[in-house]
Short mmCIF file of C-alpha atoms in Angstrom, two decimals:
data_model
loop_
_atom_site.label_atom_id
_atom_site.label_comp_id
_atom_site.label_asym_id
_atom_site.label_seq_id
_atom_site.Cartn_x
_atom_site.Cartn_y
_atom_site.Cartn_z
CA MET V 1 125.79 71.57 -10.73
CA LYS V 2 126.50 72.79 -7.21
CA PHE V 3 127.61 76.36 -6.59
CA SER V 4 131.36 76.77 -6.15
CA LYS V 5 132.08 77.33 -2.45
CA LEU V 6 134.96 79.63 -3.32
CA MET V 7 132.73 81.69 -5.58
CA ILE V 8 129.98 81.82 -2.95
CA ALA V 9 132.42 82.74 -0.19
CA THR V 10 133.88 85.55 -2.28
CA ILE V 11 130.45 86.96 -3.11
CA ALA V 12 129.34 86.58 0.53
CA VAL V 13 132.31 88.52 1.86
CA CYS V 14 131.91 91.31 -0.70
CA GLY V 15 128.12 91.47 -0.25
CA ALA V 16 128.28 91.43 3.53
CA SER V 17 130.97 94.09 3.57
CA GLN V 18 128.93 96.36 1.34
CA ALA V 19 125.81 95.95 3.54
CA MET V 20 127.66 96.20 6.82
CA ALA V 21 129.57 99.31 5.75
CA ALA V 22 126.29 101.19 6.02
CA GLY V 23 125.44 99.39 9.24
CA VAL V 24 122.65 97.38 7.62
CA THR V 25 122.15 93.61 7.54
CA ARG V 26 119.32 92.21 5.42
CA LEU V 27 117.68 88.81 5.97
CA THR V 28 115.12 86.83 3.98
CA GLY V 29 113.67 83.35 4.53
CA SER V 30 111.38 81.70 7.06
CA SER V 31 108.55 83.68 8.62
CA ALA V 32 108.41 81.24 11.56
CA SER V 33 111.76 82.48 12.80
CA SER V 34 110.67 86.14 12.83
CA VAL V 35 109.91 86.59 16.53
CA ASN V 36 113.15 84.80 17.46
CA VAL V 37 115.05 87.05 15.03
CA VAL V 38 113.66 90.14 16.72
CA ARG V 39 114.16 88.77 20.23
CA GLY V 40 117.76 87.78 19.46
CA ALA V 41 118.53 91.15 17.86
CA VAL V 42 116.97 93.08 20.76
CA ASN V 43 118.85 90.96 23.32
CA MET V 44 122.14 91.56 21.47
CA CYS V 45 121.53 95.29 21.39
CA VAL V 46 120.63 95.56 25.08
CA ALA V 47 123.61 93.39 26.10
CA ASN V 48 125.85 95.83 24.22
CA GLY V 49 124.41 98.78 26.14
CA GLY V 50 121.99 99.96 23.47
CA SER V 51 118.25 100.38 23.06
CA ALA V 52 116.31 98.71 20.24
CA LEU V 53 113.33 99.76 18.14
CA VAL V 54 111.20 97.55 15.86
CA TYR V 55 109.66 99.09 12.72
CA LYS V 56 106.67 97.37 11.07
CA THR V 57 104.25 97.72 8.19
CA SER V 58 101.07 97.55 10.32
CA SER V 59 99.63 98.65 13.66
CA SER V 60 99.32 95.12 15.08
CA THR V 61 100.90 94.69 18.51
CA SER V 62 100.78 90.88 18.35
CA ALA V 63 102.28 90.13 14.92
CA LEU V 64 105.35 91.38 13.06
CA GLY V 65 104.13 90.97 9.50
CA ASN V 66 106.33 89.93 6.60
CA GLN V 67 108.60 93.00 6.52
CA PHE V 68 110.14 94.57 9.61
CA THR V 69 113.33 96.32 10.70
CA VAL V 70 115.19 96.35 14.03
CA THR V 71 117.53 99.21 14.90
CA CYS V 72 120.00 99.52 17.76
CA SER V 73 121.33 102.76 19.24
CA THR V 74 124.75 101.08 19.37
CA ASP V 75 126.07 98.16 17.36
CA PHE V 76 124.14 94.95 17.96
CA ASP V 77 127.26 93.20 19.24
CA ALA V 78 130.64 94.64 20.18
CA SER V 79 132.37 91.55 18.77
CA ILE V 80 131.17 92.26 15.22
CA PRO V 81 134.20 93.84 13.50
CA VAL V 82 132.16 96.26 11.36
CA THR V 83 129.26 98.59 12.07
CA ALA V 84 126.00 96.63 12.42
CA ASN V 85 123.16 98.61 13.92
CA GLU V 86 120.20 97.98 11.63
CA LEU V 87 118.56 94.69 10.63
CA ARG V 88 116.05 94.70 7.76
CA VAL V 89 113.96 91.56 7.21
CA ASN V 90 111.57 90.39 4.49
CA VAL V 91 110.01 86.92 4.93
CA ALA V 92 107.14 87.35 2.48
CA ASN V 93 107.83 84.42 0.17
CA GLY V 94 109.03 81.56 2.32
CA SER V 95 112.16 79.84 3.54
CA GLU V 96 113.95 79.39 0.22
CA THR V 97 114.23 83.15 -0.22
CA ALA V 98 117.07 82.96 2.31
CA VAL V 99 118.97 81.62 -0.73
CA THR V 100 117.11 82.97 -3.76
CA ASN V 101 117.30 86.57 -2.54
CA ALA V 102 120.82 86.33 -1.10
CA ALA V 103 123.80 88.19 -2.58
CA ALA V 104 125.92 85.04 -2.13
CA ASN V 105 123.78 83.20 -4.69
CA PRO V 106 124.90 84.21 -8.22
CA SER V 107 121.38 83.75 -9.62
CA SER V 108 119.51 85.55 -6.83
CA THR V 109 117.08 88.44 -7.17
CA ALA V 110 116.61 91.56 -5.05
CA THR V 111 113.57 92.18 -2.87
CA GLY V 112 112.09 95.03 -0.85
CA PHE V 113 112.97 96.01 2.72
CA LEU V 114 111.43 98.48 5.16
CA VAL V 115 113.42 101.66 5.79
CA PRO V 116 112.66 103.50 9.07
CA THR V 117 111.66 107.15 8.74
CA GLY V 118 110.75 109.93 11.11
CA SER V 119 107.07 109.60 10.14
CA CYS V 120 106.67 106.11 11.67
CA THR V 121 104.03 106.02 14.43
CA PRO V 122 104.83 104.55 17.89
CA LEU V 123 102.59 101.66 19.01
CA ALA V 124 101.44 100.32 22.37
CA ALA V 125 103.36 97.58 24.16
CA GLY V 126 103.63 94.24 22.44
CA THR V 127 101.11 91.49 23.14
CA GLU V 128 101.15 87.69 22.86
CA ALA V 129 104.46 86.57 21.29
CA LEU V 130 105.67 90.19 21.18
CA SER V 131 105.03 90.92 24.87
CA PHE V 132 108.79 91.42 25.43
CA LEU V 133 108.53 94.74 23.55
CA GLY V 134 107.50 97.81 25.56
CA ALA V 135 105.25 100.74 24.69
CA GLY V 136 106.81 102.83 21.93
CA GLN V 137 109.37 100.14 21.10
CA MET V 138 107.39 99.19 17.98
CA LEU V 139 106.50 101.68 15.27
CA ASN V 140 104.15 101.49 12.28
CA CYS V 141 105.78 102.84 9.11
CA GLY V 142 103.19 101.84 6.51
CA THR V 143 103.73 99.40 3.67
CA ALA V 144 106.26 101.24 1.47
CA LEU V 145 109.50 99.25 1.00
CA ALA V 146 112.09 101.84 -0.02
CA ASP V 147 115.14 99.54 -0.02
CA THR V 148 115.36 97.07 -2.92
CA SER V 149 118.41 94.89 -2.29
CA LYS V 150 119.75 91.39 -2.01
CA SER V 151 119.97 89.82 1.44
CA ASP V 152 122.79 88.46 3.58
CA GLY V 153 121.01 85.11 3.93
CA GLY V 154 118.55 84.11 6.62
CA PHE V 155 116.79 81.21 8.30
CA LEU V 156 114.99 78.25 6.69
CA ASP V 157 112.49 75.82 8.22
CA VAL V 158 114.59 72.90 6.89
CA GLU V 159 117.98 72.53 5.20
CA GLY V 160 118.60 74.09 1.78
CA PRO V 161 119.12 70.84 -0.19
CA ILE V 162 115.54 69.86 0.72
CA PHE V 163 114.41 72.70 -1.56
CA ASN V 164 117.00 72.19 -4.30
CA ALA V 165 119.42 69.28 -4.64
CA ASN V 166 121.93 71.63 -6.26
CA TYR V 167 122.40 73.57 -3.03
CA ASP V 168 125.56 72.58 -1.18
CA ALA V 169 124.85 71.19 2.30
CA GLY V 170 128.00 72.93 3.52
CA ASP V 171 126.31 76.30 2.99
CA PHE V 172 123.72 75.63 5.70
CA ALA V 173 124.23 75.58 9.46
CA PRO V 174 121.89 74.49 12.29
CA ALA V 175 119.93 77.47 13.59
CA GLY V 176 119.64 75.95 17.06
CA PHE V 177 115.84 75.86 17.10
CA SER V 178 113.22 73.18 16.46
CA GLN V 179 109.81 74.08 15.06
CA VAL V 180 106.47 72.34 15.63
CA PHE V 181 103.95 72.05 12.79
CA GLY V 182 100.27 71.16 12.94
CA ILE V 183 97.11 70.54 10.94
CA ALA V 184 94.74 73.50 10.98
CA VAL V 185 91.11 73.36 9.82
CA ASN V 186 88.35 75.89 9.38
CA ALA V 187 85.81 76.20 12.20
CA THR V 188 83.10 74.31 10.35
CA LEU V 189 85.29 71.29 9.73
CA TYR V 190 86.53 71.41 13.33
CA ASN V 191 82.99 71.32 14.71
CA ASP V 192 81.76 68.61 12.33
CA LEU V 193 84.82 66.43 13.03
CA GLN V 194 84.31 66.94 16.75
CA ALA V 195 80.62 65.95 16.59
CA TYR V 196 81.31 62.87 14.47
CA GLN V 197 84.21 61.68 16.65
CA LYS V 198 81.97 61.76 19.72
CA THR V 199 80.05 58.86 18.18
CA VAL V 200 80.87 55.16 18.05
CA ALA V 201 81.00 55.40 14.25
CA GLY V 202 83.59 58.14 14.62
CA GLY V 203 85.71 56.05 17.00
CA SER V 204 84.64 57.81 20.23
CA VAL V 205 87.85 59.84 19.88
CA VAL V 206 86.26 62.89 21.52
CA PRO V 207 84.43 62.60 24.88
CA ALA V 208 80.69 63.18 24.56
CA SER V 209 80.92 65.75 27.37
CA CYS V 210 83.03 68.16 25.27
CA ALA V 211 81.30 71.40 24.37
CA VAL V 212 81.03 72.39 20.72
CA GLY V 213 84.26 74.09 19.65
CA ASP V 214 86.19 73.17 22.82
CA THR V 215 89.91 73.43 21.95
CA THR V 216 91.47 71.75 24.98
CA PRO V 217 93.60 68.73 23.99
CA THR V 218 91.14 66.03 25.11
CA CYS V 219 88.32 67.66 23.16
CA GLN V 220 90.24 68.36 19.96
CA PRO V 221 89.14 66.13 17.07
CA SER V 222 91.87 64.16 15.34
CA LEU V 223 93.03 63.46 11.81
CA SER V 224 95.45 60.65 11.03
CA ARG V 225 98.72 60.80 9.17
CA ALA V 226 97.22 58.40 6.61
CA GLN V 227 94.22 60.68 6.05
CA ILE V 228 96.39 63.76 5.49
CA THR V 229 98.67 61.83 3.14
CA SER V 230 95.62 60.79 1.11
CA LEU V 231 94.34 64.36 1.05
CA ILE V 232 97.57 65.96 -0.20
CA ASN V 233 99.12 63.32 -2.47
CA SER V 234 98.82 63.56 -6.26
CA SER V 235 96.01 61.05 -6.70
CA THR V 236 92.80 62.67 -7.89
CA THR V 237 90.73 59.47 -7.73
CA ASN V 238 91.26 58.18 -4.20
CA GLY V 239 88.48 58.40 -1.62
CA ALA V 240 89.93 61.55 -0.10
CA LYS V 241 89.49 63.41 -3.38
CA THR V 242 86.12 61.93 -4.42
CA GLY V 243 84.36 61.64 -1.08
CA GLY V 244 84.17 65.23 0.09
CA LEU V 245 83.36 65.61 3.76
CA ALA V 246 82.05 62.03 3.84
CA TYR V 247 85.68 60.91 3.67
CA LEU V 248 86.25 62.38 7.12
CA VAL V 249 82.91 62.25 8.93
CA GLY V 250 80.74 59.70 7.15
CA ALA V 251 77.97 60.19 4.63
CA GLY V 252 75.25 62.69 5.43
CA SER V 253 77.10 64.40 8.28
CA GLN V 254 77.97 67.71 6.67
CA THR V 255 76.48 70.97 7.91
CA ALA V 256 73.28 71.83 6.04
CA GLY V 257 73.69 74.37 3.26
CA LEU V 258 77.43 73.98 2.77
CA THR V 259 79.21 72.77 -0.32
CA ASN V 260 80.41 69.23 0.35
CA LYS V 261 83.96 70.00 -0.74
CA ILE V 262 87.33 69.76 1.04
CA THR V 263 89.87 72.44 0.14
CA TYR V 264 93.59 72.08 0.82
CA CYS V 265 95.06 75.52 1.61
CA LYS V 266 98.63 74.70 0.54
CA ARG V 267 101.89 76.63 0.26
CA PRO V 268 104.37 76.93 -2.68
CA GLN V 269 107.50 74.80 -2.96
CA SER V 270 109.63 77.71 -1.70
CA SER V 271 107.88 77.42 1.66
CA GLY V 272 109.54 75.53 4.50
CA THR V 273 106.10 74.68 5.86
CA GLN V 274 105.27 73.00 2.55
CA GLN V 275 108.58 71.14 2.45
CA SER V 276 108.06 69.98 6.03
CA ALA V 277 104.60 68.65 5.15
CA GLN V 278 106.01 66.79 2.14
CA LEU V 279 108.82 65.30 4.20
CA TYR V 280 106.47 64.16 6.95
CA PHE V 281 103.40 62.98 5.04
CA LEU V 282 104.75 62.12 1.57
CA ASN V 283 108.18 60.70 2.45
CA TYR V 284 110.04 63.25 0.35
CA ASP V 285 113.35 62.16 1.86
CA ALA V 286 113.01 58.77 0.12
CA LEU V 287 114.80 58.65 -3.25
CA GLY V 288 115.19 56.07 -5.98
CA SER V 289 112.82 53.57 -7.56
CA LEU V 290 112.11 51.91 -4.22
CA GLY V 291 112.15 55.12 -2.21
CA GLY V 292 108.43 55.39 -1.59
CA LYS V 293 108.10 59.13 -2.21
CA GLU V 294 104.57 60.28 -3.13
CA PRO V 295 104.18 63.43 -5.28
CA ILE V 296 102.21 66.40 -3.97
CA ILE V 297 98.87 67.37 -5.53
CA GLY V 298 98.94 70.33 -7.90
CA ASN V 299 96.48 73.21 -7.87
CA VAL V 300 93.22 71.50 -8.80
CA THR V 301 89.47 72.04 -8.62
CA LEU V 302 87.35 68.89 -8.54
CA SER V 303 83.70 68.44 -7.63
CA LYS V 304 84.45 67.52 -4.00
CA TYR V 305 88.09 68.59 -3.58
CA ALA V 306 90.32 71.55 -4.34
CA ALA V 307 93.96 72.47 -3.71
CA VAL V 308 94.75 76.19 -3.69
CA GLU V 309 98.25 77.67 -3.35
CA ASN V 310 98.83 80.44 -0.80
CA SER V 311 102.01 82.54 -0.87
CA SER V 312 102.36 83.01 2.89
CA SER V 313 101.21 81.65 6.24
CA GLY V 314 99.01 84.73 6.50
CA ASN V 315 97.29 83.76 3.26
CA VAL V 316 96.76 80.20 4.56
CA LYS V 317 95.12 81.63 7.67
CA SER V 318 92.90 83.83 5.50
CA CYS V 319 91.97 80.75 3.47
CA LEU V 320 91.04 78.90 6.66
CA ASN V 321 89.23 81.88 8.20
CA ALA V 322 87.06 82.55 5.15
CA SER V 323 83.37 81.74 5.19
CA ALA V 324 82.68 78.07 4.53
CA THR V 325 79.28 78.76 2.94
CA THR V 326 80.47 78.49 -0.65
CA ASP V 327 83.75 76.60 -0.32
CA GLY V 328 82.85 74.04 2.32
CA TYR V 329 85.55 72.52 4.46
CA LYS V 330 89.21 73.56 4.56
CA PHE V 331 92.50 72.39 6.02
CA GLY V 332 96.17 73.28 5.79
CA VAL V 333 99.53 72.99 7.52
CA LEU V 334 100.79 75.80 9.75
CA SER V 335 103.67 76.14 12.15
CA LEU V 336 102.69 76.39 15.80
CA GLU V 337 104.10 79.92 16.02
CA ASN V 338 100.51 80.62 14.97
CA ASN V 339 97.85 80.44 17.68
CA PRO V 340 94.25 81.27 16.72
CA ILE V 341 92.92 81.22 20.28
CA GLY V 342 92.15 84.58 21.86
CA GLY V 343 92.33 86.59 18.65
CA SER V 344 90.19 87.20 15.58
CA ASP V 345 91.19 83.96 13.78
CA THR V 346 88.46 81.33 13.55
CA TYR V 347 90.52 78.35 12.33
CA ARG V 348 91.58 75.67 14.83
CA PHE V 349 94.30 73.02 15.18
CA VAL V 350 93.30 69.37 15.39
CA ARG V 351 95.21 66.48 16.92
CA LEU V 352 97.39 64.34 14.68
CA ASN V 353 97.05 60.59 15.28
CA GLU V 354 95.19 61.56 18.48
CA VAL V 355 98.15 63.55 19.87
CA ALA V 356 97.69 67.29 20.35
CA ALA V 357 100.36 69.70 19.14
CA THR V 358 98.84 72.61 21.06
CA GLU V 359 97.43 73.19 24.51
CA GLY V 360 94.49 74.92 22.86
CA VAL V 361 94.56 78.10 24.94
CA ALA V 362 95.79 81.65 24.35
CA GLY V 363 99.40 82.38 25.25
CA SER V 364 100.56 78.75 25.38
CA THR V 365 104.03 77.56 24.31
CA GLN V 366 102.54 75.04 21.84
CA THR V 367 105.61 72.86 22.29
CA SER V 368 104.96 70.61 25.30
CA THR V 369 104.09 67.38 23.47
CA ALA V 370 106.91 67.91 20.96
CA ILE V 371 109.46 68.56 23.71
CA SER V 372 108.36 65.36 25.47
CA GLY V 373 108.69 63.33 22.25
CA ARG V 374 105.00 62.43 22.06
CA TYR V 375 104.41 64.57 18.97
CA ASP V 376 106.87 64.30 16.09
CA PHE V 377 105.75 66.66 13.29
CA VAL V 378 108.84 68.68 14.19
CA TYR V 379 111.78 69.93 12.10
CA GLU V 380 114.96 71.85 12.91
CA LEU V 381 115.57 75.26 11.37
CA SER V 382 118.80 75.99 9.53
CA ALA V 383 120.60 79.16 8.47
CA TYR V 384 122.02 80.01 5.05
CA CYS V 385 125.71 80.53 5.76
CA PRO V 386 127.69 80.38 2.47
CA ALA V 387 130.82 78.23 2.72
CA GLY V 388 130.01 77.72 6.39
CA THR V 389 130.27 81.41 7.35
CA CYS V 390 127.12 83.09 8.66
CA ALA V 391 126.49 86.82 8.53
CA PRO V 392 127.62 88.04 11.99
CA VAL V 393 124.12 89.12 13.02
CA ILE V 394 122.78 85.61 12.19
CA ASP V 395 125.33 84.11 14.56
CA GLY V 396 124.40 86.70 17.16
CA ILE V 397 120.69 85.90 16.90
CA LYS V 398 121.37 82.18 17.27
CA ALA V 399 123.34 82.86 20.46
CA ASN V 400 120.91 85.29 22.06
CA VAL V 401 117.64 83.39 22.37
CA GLY V 402 117.92 81.16 25.43
CA ALA V 403 115.94 78.20 26.73
CA GLY V 404 112.34 79.07 27.48
CA ALA V 405 112.57 82.33 25.54
CA SER V 406 111.64 81.13 22.06
CA SER V 407 108.47 82.27 20.34
CA PRO V 408 105.45 79.91 20.49
CA GLY V 409 105.92 76.71 18.53
CA LEU V 410 109.73 76.81 18.70
CA PHE V 411 112.20 75.48 21.26
CA VAL V 412 115.97 75.30 21.64
CA THR V 413 117.23 72.11 20.03
CA GLY V 414 119.14 69.80 22.37
CA VAL V 415 118.56 72.08 25.36
CA GLU V 416 114.85 72.10 26.03
CA SER V 417 114.29 68.61 24.63
CA LYS V 418 116.31 65.41 24.28
CA PHE V 419 114.41 64.68 21.04
CA GLY V 420 115.47 65.90 17.61
CA ARG V 421 116.54 64.96 14.09
CA GLY V 422 120.26 65.39 14.62
CA GLY V 423 120.51 68.32 12.22
CA ASN V 424 119.15 66.22 9.36
CA SER V 425 115.49 66.46 8.33
CA ASN V 426 115.74 63.03 6.74
CA LYS V 427 116.36 61.40 10.10
CA PRO V 428 113.54 60.25 12.42
CA TYR V 429 112.57 62.38 15.38
CA ALA V 430 114.26 60.52 18.23
CA SER V 431 116.33 60.86 21.40
CA ARG V 432 119.66 62.46 20.50
#
């Protein structure tokens, strides 16, 4: 049974009014949208004559983390009819929390938010995706989350009904951004794939002149859509699950001393990254007896294959960065907001069907092939806006991140590219 729009609208108005009366808006949902959320909020604040500060739970100058808060010395936007000068965000548990933690959802639950205090420590200027933040504009407040509340909605990697058919499509609005996803592998798998694909047996996909570990597009090894589908579908007896590394690089090619096992570092069903992977590789948009949908593998441990659930993108990266000595070879799906080059991460992105999603260098946009329509593992973000009405700050964020200003892996839909899905994840990626 779908939620009553009248009931949702009533709850949304009451919930938003209660939050806004104290000047606070709370968002949950997609972690991929985080940098754009901060950029949009900062831009709103500055345009209204204010100065913005960003409070975090760590000392990193390149990453926001799962919980952060933006404050403005004035209201974020003069057009908002009530006080709105503080934005608290928690994206710890994936896209669907934009709904499951929202006050407008009668069955939602509360979650924790970061409350700025005078003891928060100023940090150096932002780096990488956060380079638009100056010295002292970010502060580390530690990990305590003093505000336990329900949210005013938030952003999702794909539309709400993808997560739950009972969600009303009218409660979700286009966020205005498209997001690129890619296949990430641990360093050992990257190097072994690269070596194998330099050979005739491996299809000569990688030029023999490429140095070990080279991440430039021409030198990136490639996995096919069919291979990934076989690795993540529910079958436990296909060659992808019984072959170990030999499924990808031929028998006898694995690095000496490593367990010949492939591990899928997956996400839970509440994750937009996971839903995007299921839409793209398993045809989750296809319904009915002739629909062609393939179920996802559960958490399993087999002799040459394992699937392990990770609650956040950060946990997937940890899974991929971990030593391969005991667990062998690993892969997972990540959004291209993540870039391992130039930092401490050791995982790498591979090409998909021999098309690179990333330029393979530090500081790149990681969107060029998607914008040109050559790479199509791309989905459009949406916002949870009950009965079609977004929290005012959500609308403000959507309007205040312009072309060329998105965080890595994201671009403005319909502005920076003529390709898209027309606001419907079930549609093909095509000229619109």
